[in-house]
Tab-separated table of C-alpha atoms and ligand atoms in Angstrom:
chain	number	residue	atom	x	y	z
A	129	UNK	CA	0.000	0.000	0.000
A	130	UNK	CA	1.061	3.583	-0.525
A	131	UNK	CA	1.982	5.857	2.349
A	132	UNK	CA	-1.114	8.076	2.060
A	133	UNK	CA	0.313	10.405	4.962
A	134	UNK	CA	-2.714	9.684	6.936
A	135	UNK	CA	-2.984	9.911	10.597
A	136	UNK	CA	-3.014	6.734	12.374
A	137	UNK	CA	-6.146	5.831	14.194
A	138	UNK	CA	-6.660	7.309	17.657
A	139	UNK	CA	-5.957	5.609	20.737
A	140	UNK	CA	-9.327	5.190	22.858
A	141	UNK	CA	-8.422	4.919	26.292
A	142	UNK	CA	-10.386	4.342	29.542
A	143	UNK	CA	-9.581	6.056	32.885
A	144	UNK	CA	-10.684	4.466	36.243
A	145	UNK	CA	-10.262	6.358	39.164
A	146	UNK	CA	-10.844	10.008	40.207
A	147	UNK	CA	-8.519	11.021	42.820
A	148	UNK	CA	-5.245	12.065	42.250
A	149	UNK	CA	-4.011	9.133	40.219
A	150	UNK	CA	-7.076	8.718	38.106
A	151	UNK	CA	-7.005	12.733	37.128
A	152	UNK	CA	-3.152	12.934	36.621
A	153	UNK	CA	-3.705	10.160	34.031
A	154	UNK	CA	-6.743	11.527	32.654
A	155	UNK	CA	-4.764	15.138	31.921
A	156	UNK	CA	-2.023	13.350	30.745
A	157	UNK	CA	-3.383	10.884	28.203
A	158	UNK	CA	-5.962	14.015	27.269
A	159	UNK	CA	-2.411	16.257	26.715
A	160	UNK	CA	-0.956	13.551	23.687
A	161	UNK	CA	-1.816	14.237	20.261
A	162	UNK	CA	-3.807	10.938	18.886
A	163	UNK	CA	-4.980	10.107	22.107
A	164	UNK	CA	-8.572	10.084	23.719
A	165	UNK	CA	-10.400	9.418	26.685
A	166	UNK	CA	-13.353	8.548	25.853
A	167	UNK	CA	-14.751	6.960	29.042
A	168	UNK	CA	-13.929	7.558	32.871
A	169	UNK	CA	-15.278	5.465	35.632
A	170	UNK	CA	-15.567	6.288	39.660
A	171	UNK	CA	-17.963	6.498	42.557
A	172	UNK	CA	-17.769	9.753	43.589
A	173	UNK	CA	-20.929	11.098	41.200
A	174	UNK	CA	-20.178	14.816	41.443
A	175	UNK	CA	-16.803	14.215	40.586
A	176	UNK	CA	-17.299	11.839	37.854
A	177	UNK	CA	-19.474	14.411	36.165
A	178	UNK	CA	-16.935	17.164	37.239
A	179	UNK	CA	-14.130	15.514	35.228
A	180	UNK	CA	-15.874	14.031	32.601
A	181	UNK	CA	-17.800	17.590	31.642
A	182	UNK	CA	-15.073	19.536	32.000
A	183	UNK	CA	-12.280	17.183	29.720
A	184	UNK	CA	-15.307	16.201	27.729
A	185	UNK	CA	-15.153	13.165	27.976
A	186	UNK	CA	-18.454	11.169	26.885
A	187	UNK	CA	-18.794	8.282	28.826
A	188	UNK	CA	-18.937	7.634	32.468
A	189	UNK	CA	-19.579	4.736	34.507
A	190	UNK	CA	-19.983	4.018	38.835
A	191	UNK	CA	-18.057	0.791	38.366
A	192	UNK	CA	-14.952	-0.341	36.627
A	193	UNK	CA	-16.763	-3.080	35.283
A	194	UNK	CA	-18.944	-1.430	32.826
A	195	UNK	CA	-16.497	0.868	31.770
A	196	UNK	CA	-13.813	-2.510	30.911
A	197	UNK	CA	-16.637	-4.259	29.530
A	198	UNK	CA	-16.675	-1.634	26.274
A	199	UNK	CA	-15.207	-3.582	23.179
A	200	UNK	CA	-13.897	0.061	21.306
A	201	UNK	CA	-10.962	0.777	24.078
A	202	UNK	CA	-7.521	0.092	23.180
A	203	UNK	CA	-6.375	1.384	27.023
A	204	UNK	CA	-7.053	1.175	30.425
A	205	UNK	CA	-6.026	2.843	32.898
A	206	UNK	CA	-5.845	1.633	36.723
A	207	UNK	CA	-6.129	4.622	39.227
A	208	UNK	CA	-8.051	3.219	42.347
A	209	UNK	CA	-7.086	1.968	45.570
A	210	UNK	CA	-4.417	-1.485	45.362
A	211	UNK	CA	-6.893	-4.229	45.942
A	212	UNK	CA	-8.206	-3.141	42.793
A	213	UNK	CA	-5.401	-3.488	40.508
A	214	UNK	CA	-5.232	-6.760	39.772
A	215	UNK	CA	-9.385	-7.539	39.212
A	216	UNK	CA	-9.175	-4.776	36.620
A	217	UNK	CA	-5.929	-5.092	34.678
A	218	UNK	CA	-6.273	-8.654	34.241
A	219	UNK	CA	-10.239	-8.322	33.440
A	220	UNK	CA	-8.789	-5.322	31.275
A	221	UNK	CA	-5.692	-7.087	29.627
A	222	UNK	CA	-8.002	-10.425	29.073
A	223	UNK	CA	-10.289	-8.686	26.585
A	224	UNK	CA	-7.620	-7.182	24.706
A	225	UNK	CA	-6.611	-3.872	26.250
A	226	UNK	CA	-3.154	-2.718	27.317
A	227	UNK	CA	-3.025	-1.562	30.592
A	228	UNK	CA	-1.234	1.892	32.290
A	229	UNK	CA	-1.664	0.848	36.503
A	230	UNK	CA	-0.528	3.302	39.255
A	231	UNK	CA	1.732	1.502	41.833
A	232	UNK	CA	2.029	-0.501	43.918
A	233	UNK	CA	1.389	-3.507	40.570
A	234	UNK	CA	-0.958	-4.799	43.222
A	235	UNK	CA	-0.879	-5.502	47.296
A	236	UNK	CA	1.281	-9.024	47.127
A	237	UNK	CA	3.763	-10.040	44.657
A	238	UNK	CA	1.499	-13.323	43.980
A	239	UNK	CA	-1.329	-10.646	42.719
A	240	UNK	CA	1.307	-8.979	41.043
A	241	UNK	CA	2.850	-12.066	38.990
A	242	UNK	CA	-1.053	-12.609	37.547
A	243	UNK	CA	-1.386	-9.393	36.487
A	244	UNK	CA	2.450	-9.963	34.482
A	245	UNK	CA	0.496	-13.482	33.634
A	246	UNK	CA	-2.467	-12.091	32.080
A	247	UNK	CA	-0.775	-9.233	30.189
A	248	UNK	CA	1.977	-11.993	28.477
A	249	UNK	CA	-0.840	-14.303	27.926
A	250	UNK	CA	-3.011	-11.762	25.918
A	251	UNK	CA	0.288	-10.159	24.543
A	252	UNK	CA	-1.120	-6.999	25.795
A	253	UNK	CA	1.486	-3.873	27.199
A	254	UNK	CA	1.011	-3.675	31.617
A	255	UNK	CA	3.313	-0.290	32.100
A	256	UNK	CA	3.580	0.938	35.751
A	257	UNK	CA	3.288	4.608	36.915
A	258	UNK	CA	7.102	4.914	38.257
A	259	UNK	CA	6.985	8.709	37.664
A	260	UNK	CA	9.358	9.695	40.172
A	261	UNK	CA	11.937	7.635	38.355
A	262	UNK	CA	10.969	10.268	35.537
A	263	UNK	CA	11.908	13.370	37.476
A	264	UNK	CA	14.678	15.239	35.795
A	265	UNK	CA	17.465	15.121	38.704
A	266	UNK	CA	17.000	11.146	38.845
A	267	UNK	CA	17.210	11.133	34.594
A	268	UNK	CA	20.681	13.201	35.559
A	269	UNK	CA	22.250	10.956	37.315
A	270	UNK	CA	21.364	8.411	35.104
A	271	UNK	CA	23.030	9.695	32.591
A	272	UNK	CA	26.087	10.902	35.111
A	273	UNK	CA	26.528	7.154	35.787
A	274	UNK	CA	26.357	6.214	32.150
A	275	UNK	CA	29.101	8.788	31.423
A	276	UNK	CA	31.412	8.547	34.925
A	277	UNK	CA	32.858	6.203	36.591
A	278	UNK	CA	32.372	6.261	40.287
A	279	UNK	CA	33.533	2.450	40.606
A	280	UNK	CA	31.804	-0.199	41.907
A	281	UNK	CA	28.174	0.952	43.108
A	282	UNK	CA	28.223	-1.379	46.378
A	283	UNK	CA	25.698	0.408	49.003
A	284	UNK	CA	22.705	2.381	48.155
A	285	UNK	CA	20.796	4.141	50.691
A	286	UNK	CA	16.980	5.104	49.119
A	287	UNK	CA	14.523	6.551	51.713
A	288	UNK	CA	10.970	8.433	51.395
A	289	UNK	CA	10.516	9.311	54.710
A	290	UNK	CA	7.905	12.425	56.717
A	291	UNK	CA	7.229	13.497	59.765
A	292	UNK	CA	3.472	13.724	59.665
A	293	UNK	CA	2.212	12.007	56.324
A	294	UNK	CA	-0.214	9.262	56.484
A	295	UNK	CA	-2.332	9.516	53.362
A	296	UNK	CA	-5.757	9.726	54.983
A	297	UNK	CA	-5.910	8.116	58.614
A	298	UNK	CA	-8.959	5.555	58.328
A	299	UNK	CA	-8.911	5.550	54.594
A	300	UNK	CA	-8.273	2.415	52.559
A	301	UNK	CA	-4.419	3.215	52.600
A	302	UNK	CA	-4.553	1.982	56.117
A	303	UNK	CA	-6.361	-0.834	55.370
A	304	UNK	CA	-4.582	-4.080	55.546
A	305	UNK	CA	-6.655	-6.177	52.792
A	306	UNK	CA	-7.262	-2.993	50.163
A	307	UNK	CA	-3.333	-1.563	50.128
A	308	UNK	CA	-1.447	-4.195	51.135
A	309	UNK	CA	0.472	-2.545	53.567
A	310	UNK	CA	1.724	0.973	54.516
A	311	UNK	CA	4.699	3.061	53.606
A	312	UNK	CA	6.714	0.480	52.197
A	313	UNK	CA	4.183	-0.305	50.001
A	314	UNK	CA	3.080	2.997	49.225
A	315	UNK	CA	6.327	5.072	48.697
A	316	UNK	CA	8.514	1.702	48.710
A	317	UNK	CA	8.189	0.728	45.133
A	318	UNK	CA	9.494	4.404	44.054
A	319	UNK	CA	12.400	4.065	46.203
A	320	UNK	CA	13.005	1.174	45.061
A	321	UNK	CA	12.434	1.398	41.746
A	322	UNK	CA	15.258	4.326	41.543
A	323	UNK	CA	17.516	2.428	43.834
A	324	UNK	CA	17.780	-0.377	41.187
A	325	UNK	CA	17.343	1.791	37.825
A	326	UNK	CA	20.215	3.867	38.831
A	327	UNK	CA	22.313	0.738	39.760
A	328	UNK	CA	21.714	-1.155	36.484
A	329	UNK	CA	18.587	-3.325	37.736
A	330	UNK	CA	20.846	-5.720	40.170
A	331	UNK	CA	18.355	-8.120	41.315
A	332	UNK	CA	17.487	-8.125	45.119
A	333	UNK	CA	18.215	-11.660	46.754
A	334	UNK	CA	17.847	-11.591	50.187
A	335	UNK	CA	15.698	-9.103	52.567
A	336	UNK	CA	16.081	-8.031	56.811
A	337	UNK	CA	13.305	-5.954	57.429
A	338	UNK	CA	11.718	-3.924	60.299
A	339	UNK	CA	7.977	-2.405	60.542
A	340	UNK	CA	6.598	-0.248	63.331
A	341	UNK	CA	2.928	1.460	63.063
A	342	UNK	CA	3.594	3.510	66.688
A	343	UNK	CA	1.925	6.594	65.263
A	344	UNK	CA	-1.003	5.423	63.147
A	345	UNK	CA	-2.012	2.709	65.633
A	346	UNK	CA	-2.414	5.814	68.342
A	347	UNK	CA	-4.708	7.881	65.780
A	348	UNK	CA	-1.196	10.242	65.241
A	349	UNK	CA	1.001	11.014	62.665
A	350	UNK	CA	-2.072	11.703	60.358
A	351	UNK	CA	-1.528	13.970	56.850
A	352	UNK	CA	-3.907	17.106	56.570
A	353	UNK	CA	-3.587	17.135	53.189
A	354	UNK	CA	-4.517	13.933	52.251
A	355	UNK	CA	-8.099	13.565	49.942
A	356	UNK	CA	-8.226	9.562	49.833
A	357	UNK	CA	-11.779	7.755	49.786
A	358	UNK	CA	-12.868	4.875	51.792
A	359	UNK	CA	-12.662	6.593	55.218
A	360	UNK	CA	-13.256	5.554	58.751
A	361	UNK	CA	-11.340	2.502	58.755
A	362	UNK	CA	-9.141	0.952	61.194
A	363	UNK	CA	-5.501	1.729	60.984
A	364	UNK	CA	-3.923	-1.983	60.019
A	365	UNK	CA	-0.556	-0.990	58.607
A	366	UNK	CA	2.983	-0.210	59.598
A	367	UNK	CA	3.520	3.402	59.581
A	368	UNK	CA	7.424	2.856	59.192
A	369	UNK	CA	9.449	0.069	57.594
A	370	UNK	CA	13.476	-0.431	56.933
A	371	UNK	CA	14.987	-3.018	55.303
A	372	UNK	CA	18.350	-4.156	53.794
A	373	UNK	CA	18.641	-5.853	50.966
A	374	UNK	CA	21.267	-7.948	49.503
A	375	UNK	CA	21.922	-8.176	45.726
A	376	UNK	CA	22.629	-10.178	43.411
A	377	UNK	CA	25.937	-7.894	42.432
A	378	UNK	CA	27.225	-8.736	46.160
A	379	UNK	CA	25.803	-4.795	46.808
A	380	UNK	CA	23.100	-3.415	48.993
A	381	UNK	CA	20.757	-1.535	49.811
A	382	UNK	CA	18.968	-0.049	52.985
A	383	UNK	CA	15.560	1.411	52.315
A	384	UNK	CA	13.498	3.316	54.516
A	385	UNK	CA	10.096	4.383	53.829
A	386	UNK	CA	7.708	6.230	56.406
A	387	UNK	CA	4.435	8.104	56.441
A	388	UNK	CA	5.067	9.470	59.789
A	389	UNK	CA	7.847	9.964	62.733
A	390	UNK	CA	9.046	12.319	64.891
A	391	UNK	CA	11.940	13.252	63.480
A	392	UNK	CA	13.410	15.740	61.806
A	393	UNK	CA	12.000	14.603	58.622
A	394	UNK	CA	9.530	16.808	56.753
A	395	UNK	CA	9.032	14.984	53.344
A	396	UNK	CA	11.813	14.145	51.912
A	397	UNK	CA	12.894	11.806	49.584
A	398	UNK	CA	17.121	10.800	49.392
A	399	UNK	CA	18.977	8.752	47.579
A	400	UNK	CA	22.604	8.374	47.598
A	401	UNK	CA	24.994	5.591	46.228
A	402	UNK	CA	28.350	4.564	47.199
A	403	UNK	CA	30.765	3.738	44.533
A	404	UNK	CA	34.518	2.553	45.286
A	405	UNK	CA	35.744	5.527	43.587
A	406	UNK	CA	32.893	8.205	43.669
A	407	UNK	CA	29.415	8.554	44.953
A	408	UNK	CA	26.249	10.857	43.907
A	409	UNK	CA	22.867	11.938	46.574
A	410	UNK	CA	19.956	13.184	45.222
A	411	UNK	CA	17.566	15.013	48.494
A	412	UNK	CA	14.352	16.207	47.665
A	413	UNK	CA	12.672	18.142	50.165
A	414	UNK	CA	9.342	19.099	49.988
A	415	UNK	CA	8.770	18.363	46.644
A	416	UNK	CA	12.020	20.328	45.684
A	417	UNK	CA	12.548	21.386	42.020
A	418	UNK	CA	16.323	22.487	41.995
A	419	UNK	CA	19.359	22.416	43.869
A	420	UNK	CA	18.566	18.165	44.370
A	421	UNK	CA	21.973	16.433	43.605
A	422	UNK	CA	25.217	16.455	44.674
A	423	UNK	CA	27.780	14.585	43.318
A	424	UNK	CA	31.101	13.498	45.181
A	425	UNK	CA	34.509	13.178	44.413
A	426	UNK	CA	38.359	13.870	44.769
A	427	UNK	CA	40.383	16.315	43.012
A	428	UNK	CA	44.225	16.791	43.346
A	429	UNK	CA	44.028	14.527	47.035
A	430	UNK	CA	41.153	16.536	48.541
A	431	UNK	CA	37.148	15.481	48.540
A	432	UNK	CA	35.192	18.043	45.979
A	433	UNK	CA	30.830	18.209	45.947
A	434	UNK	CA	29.636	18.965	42.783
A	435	UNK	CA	26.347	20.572	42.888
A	436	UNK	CA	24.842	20.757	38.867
A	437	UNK	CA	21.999	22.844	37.787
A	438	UNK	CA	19.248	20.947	37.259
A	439	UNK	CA	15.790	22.303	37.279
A	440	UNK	CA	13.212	19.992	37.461
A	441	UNK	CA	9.752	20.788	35.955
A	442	UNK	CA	6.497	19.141	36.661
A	443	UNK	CA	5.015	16.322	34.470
A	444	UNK	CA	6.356	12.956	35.681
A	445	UNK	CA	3.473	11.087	35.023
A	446	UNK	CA	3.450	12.698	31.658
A	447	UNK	CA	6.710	11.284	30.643
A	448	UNK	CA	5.724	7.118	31.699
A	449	UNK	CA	2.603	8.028	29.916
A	450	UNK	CA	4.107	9.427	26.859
A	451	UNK	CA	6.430	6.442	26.930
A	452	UNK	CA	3.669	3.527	27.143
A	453	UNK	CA	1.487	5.312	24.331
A	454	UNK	CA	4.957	5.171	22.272
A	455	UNK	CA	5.420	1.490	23.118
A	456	UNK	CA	2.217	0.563	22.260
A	457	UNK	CA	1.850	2.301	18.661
A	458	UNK	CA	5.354	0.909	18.229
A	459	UNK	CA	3.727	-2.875	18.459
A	460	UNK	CA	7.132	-3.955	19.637
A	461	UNK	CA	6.187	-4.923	23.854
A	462	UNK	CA	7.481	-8.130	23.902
A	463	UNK	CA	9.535	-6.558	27.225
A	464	UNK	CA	6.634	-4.438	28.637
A	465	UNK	CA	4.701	-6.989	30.400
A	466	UNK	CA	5.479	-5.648	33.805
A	467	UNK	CA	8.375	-7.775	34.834
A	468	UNK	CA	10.206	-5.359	36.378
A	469	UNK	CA	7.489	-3.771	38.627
A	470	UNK	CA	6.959	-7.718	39.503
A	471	UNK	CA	10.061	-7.978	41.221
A	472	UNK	CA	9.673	-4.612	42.944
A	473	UNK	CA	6.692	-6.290	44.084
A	474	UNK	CA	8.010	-9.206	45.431
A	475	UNK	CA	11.037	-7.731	47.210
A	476	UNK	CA	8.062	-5.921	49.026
A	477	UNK	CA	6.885	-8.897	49.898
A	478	UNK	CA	9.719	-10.318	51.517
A	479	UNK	CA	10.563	-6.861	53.600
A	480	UNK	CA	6.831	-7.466	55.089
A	481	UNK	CA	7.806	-11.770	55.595
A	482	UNK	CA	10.999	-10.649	57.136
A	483	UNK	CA	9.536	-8.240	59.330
A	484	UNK	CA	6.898	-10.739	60.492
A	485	UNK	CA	9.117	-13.413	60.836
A	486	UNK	CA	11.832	-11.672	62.400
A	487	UNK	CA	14.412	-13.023	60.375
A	488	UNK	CA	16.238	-12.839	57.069
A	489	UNK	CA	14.262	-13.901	53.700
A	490	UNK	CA	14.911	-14.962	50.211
A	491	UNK	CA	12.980	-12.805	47.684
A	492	UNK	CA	10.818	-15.086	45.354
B	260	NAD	N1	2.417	7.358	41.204
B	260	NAD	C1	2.084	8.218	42.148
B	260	NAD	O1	2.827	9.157	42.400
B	260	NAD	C2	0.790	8.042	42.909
B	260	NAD	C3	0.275	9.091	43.677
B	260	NAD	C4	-0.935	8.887	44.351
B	260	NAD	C5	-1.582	7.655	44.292
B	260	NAD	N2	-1.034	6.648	43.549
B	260	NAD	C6	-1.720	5.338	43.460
B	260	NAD	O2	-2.924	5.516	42.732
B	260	NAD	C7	-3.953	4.682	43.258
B	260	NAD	C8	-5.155	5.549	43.665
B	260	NAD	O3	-4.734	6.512	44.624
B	260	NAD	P1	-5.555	7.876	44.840
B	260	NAD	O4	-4.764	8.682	45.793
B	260	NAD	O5	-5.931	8.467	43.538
B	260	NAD	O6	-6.859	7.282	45.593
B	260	NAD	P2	-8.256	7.953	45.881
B	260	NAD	O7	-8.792	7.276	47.082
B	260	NAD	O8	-8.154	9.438	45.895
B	260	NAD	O9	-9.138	7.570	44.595
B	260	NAD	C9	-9.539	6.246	44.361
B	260	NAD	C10	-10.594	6.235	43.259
B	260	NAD	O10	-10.939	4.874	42.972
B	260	NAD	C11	-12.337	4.837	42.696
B	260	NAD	N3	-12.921	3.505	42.869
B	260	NAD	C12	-12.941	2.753	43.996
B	260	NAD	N4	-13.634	1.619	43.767
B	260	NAD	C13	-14.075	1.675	42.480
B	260	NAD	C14	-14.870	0.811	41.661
B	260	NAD	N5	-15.363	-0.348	42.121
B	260	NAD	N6	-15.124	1.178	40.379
B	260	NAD	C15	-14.659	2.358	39.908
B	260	NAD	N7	-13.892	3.218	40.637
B	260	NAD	C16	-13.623	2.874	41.912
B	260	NAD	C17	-12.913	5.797	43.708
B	260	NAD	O11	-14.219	6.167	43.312
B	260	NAD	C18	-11.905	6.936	43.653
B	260	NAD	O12	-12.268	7.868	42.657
B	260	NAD	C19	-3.317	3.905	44.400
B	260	NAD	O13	-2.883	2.662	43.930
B	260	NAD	C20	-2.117	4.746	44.801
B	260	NAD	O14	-1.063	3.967	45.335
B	260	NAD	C21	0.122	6.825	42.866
């Protein structure tokens, strides 16, 4: 056939969700030329018609069901508390859909692996919201590390760690059954997910892990912020959880994830890696937008901090987005069936064993 020069066909996509996740996904996918939303589902009615009339989009469901159930979608997207995630990306991924799923993949790694089941099954793209791995400092250092040495990368410390930050005391992020867990499975698959990307995907073998839930358990610690659904629950979860982790490379890593503590913590986010030779910290406070990395070194015999300038702007879950709509119209995914956010997931699990067990764990 000739190349006409026509456009290809647009990509229909489905949101589910309205809070935070569901309407940074809506924007987004709304923001890429050849995409559309054309249906949004979520229980919160004034919402629902809130998004949908004001992004136009035309149709709008209660229930994830009925919106997965149309046969005209090519994409779904999974915004909604973590039970959730698996039911709709495999119900979603079974009927021919690729699927775009906020994190955690789901509460347990054994969720998780049928979710990377259905999607390689169907042959159907499962992509993971890892935006923060997306942020501009953490894409520096990246390429820093591809173009410097700093030796052998064998400790990395990753932490995301506040003083007063639970995401909605009594909602379902306390909830044992609907998230899985707190913190660590909350902010623990970003961490984590940067700790490895930055050190060349080692895999984690072996897991000692500690979990505390002082503050939540006493009704403290709670965020003001925080707009979840699902409220007046009991809390269930830990409210802080550290854990070291032994690689495959021989390296390690400690991470440390917690919603609330006193400390001096506010809400910051840290990374730094040792390397035999050099070593690099990114510390994000508040959100921070410049000024995040520092980079260490030697120079004629004495220690030197580099500090580049790297402005970060906003639109992290643009950029995962943007990549997942280019994977898909590429029809090359035979490595985008969530593998990697599997593992994350499963390393989660094992910090939770360990810290119920008291003892060291393999990860599965
Ligand atoms: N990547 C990130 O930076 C980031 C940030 C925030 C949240 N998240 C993740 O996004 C997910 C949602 O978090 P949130 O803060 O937006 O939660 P939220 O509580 O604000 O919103 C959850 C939404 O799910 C909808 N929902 C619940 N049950 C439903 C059903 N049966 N059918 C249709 N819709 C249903 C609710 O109506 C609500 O609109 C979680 O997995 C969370 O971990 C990721």
């Amino acid at each position: 056939m000739p190349d006409t020069g026509s456009a290809p066909e647009p990509l229909r996509v489905g949101v589910v969700g309205l809070g935070f996740a569901g309407t940074t996904a809506l924007d987004a996918f709304s923001s890429l030329p050849g995409v559309e939303v054309v249906a949004i589902a979520g229980q919160e009615q004034p919402r629902l018609d809130e998004l949908a009339d004001s992004r136009g989009v035309p149709n709008r469901y209660h229930d994830w069901e009925d919106l997965v159930a149309r046969d005209d979608l090519d994409v779904v997207t999974v915004g909604v508390p973590n039970h959730l995630h698996a039911p709709i990306a495999i119900a979603a991924l079974s009927s021919g859909k690729h699927v775009f799923c906020e994190k955690p993949l789901a509460p347990t790694g054994g969720l998780a692996q049928s979710m990377v089941d259905a999607a390689r099954k169907a042959d159907r793209v499962l992509e993971i919201a890892f935006n923060h791995r997306r942020r501009a400092d953490v894409q520096y250092l990246r390429r820093y590390l591809d173009e410097h040495d700093i030796g052998r990368i064998y400790h990395a410390r990753s932490s995301w760690r506040r003083r007063a930050g639970i995401p909605g005391l009594g909602s379902w992020f306390t909830n044992r059954e609907m998230a899985g867990g707190g913190p660590m499975v909350d902010l623990g698959p970003h961490m984590l997910d940067i700790a490895l990307h930055l050190m060349d995907e080692p895999r984690v073998e072996r897991v000692s892990a500690v979990a505390y839930g002082e503050l939540g358990r006493g009704g403290r610690g709670g965020s003001t912020a925080a707009k979840t659904t699902g409220g007046n629950r009991a809390f269930e979860v830990e409210d802080f959880a550290s854990a070291l982790l032994r690689l495959d490379t021989g390296g390690s890593i400690h991470l440390e994830t917690s919603w609330a503590s006193y400390s001096a913590d506010e809400e910051d986010i840290s990374v730094e890696l040792l390397g035999a030779t050099g070593g690099v910290r990114l510390f994000i406070r508040d959100y921070a937008t410049d000024g995040t990395i520092r980079l260490y070194g030697e120079e004629a015999g004495a220690p030197v901090v580099t500090i580049p300038t790297v402005h970060v702007p906003a639109g992290h879950h643009l950029a995962v987005i943007r990549e997942f709509v280019a994977t898909v119209r590429s029809g090359q995914w035979a490595n985008a069936y969530g593998d990697y956010a599997l593992h994350r997931s499963r390393v989660i699990d094992a910090v939770y064993q360990s810290a119920e067990e008291h003892r060291e764990v393999e990860v599965a």
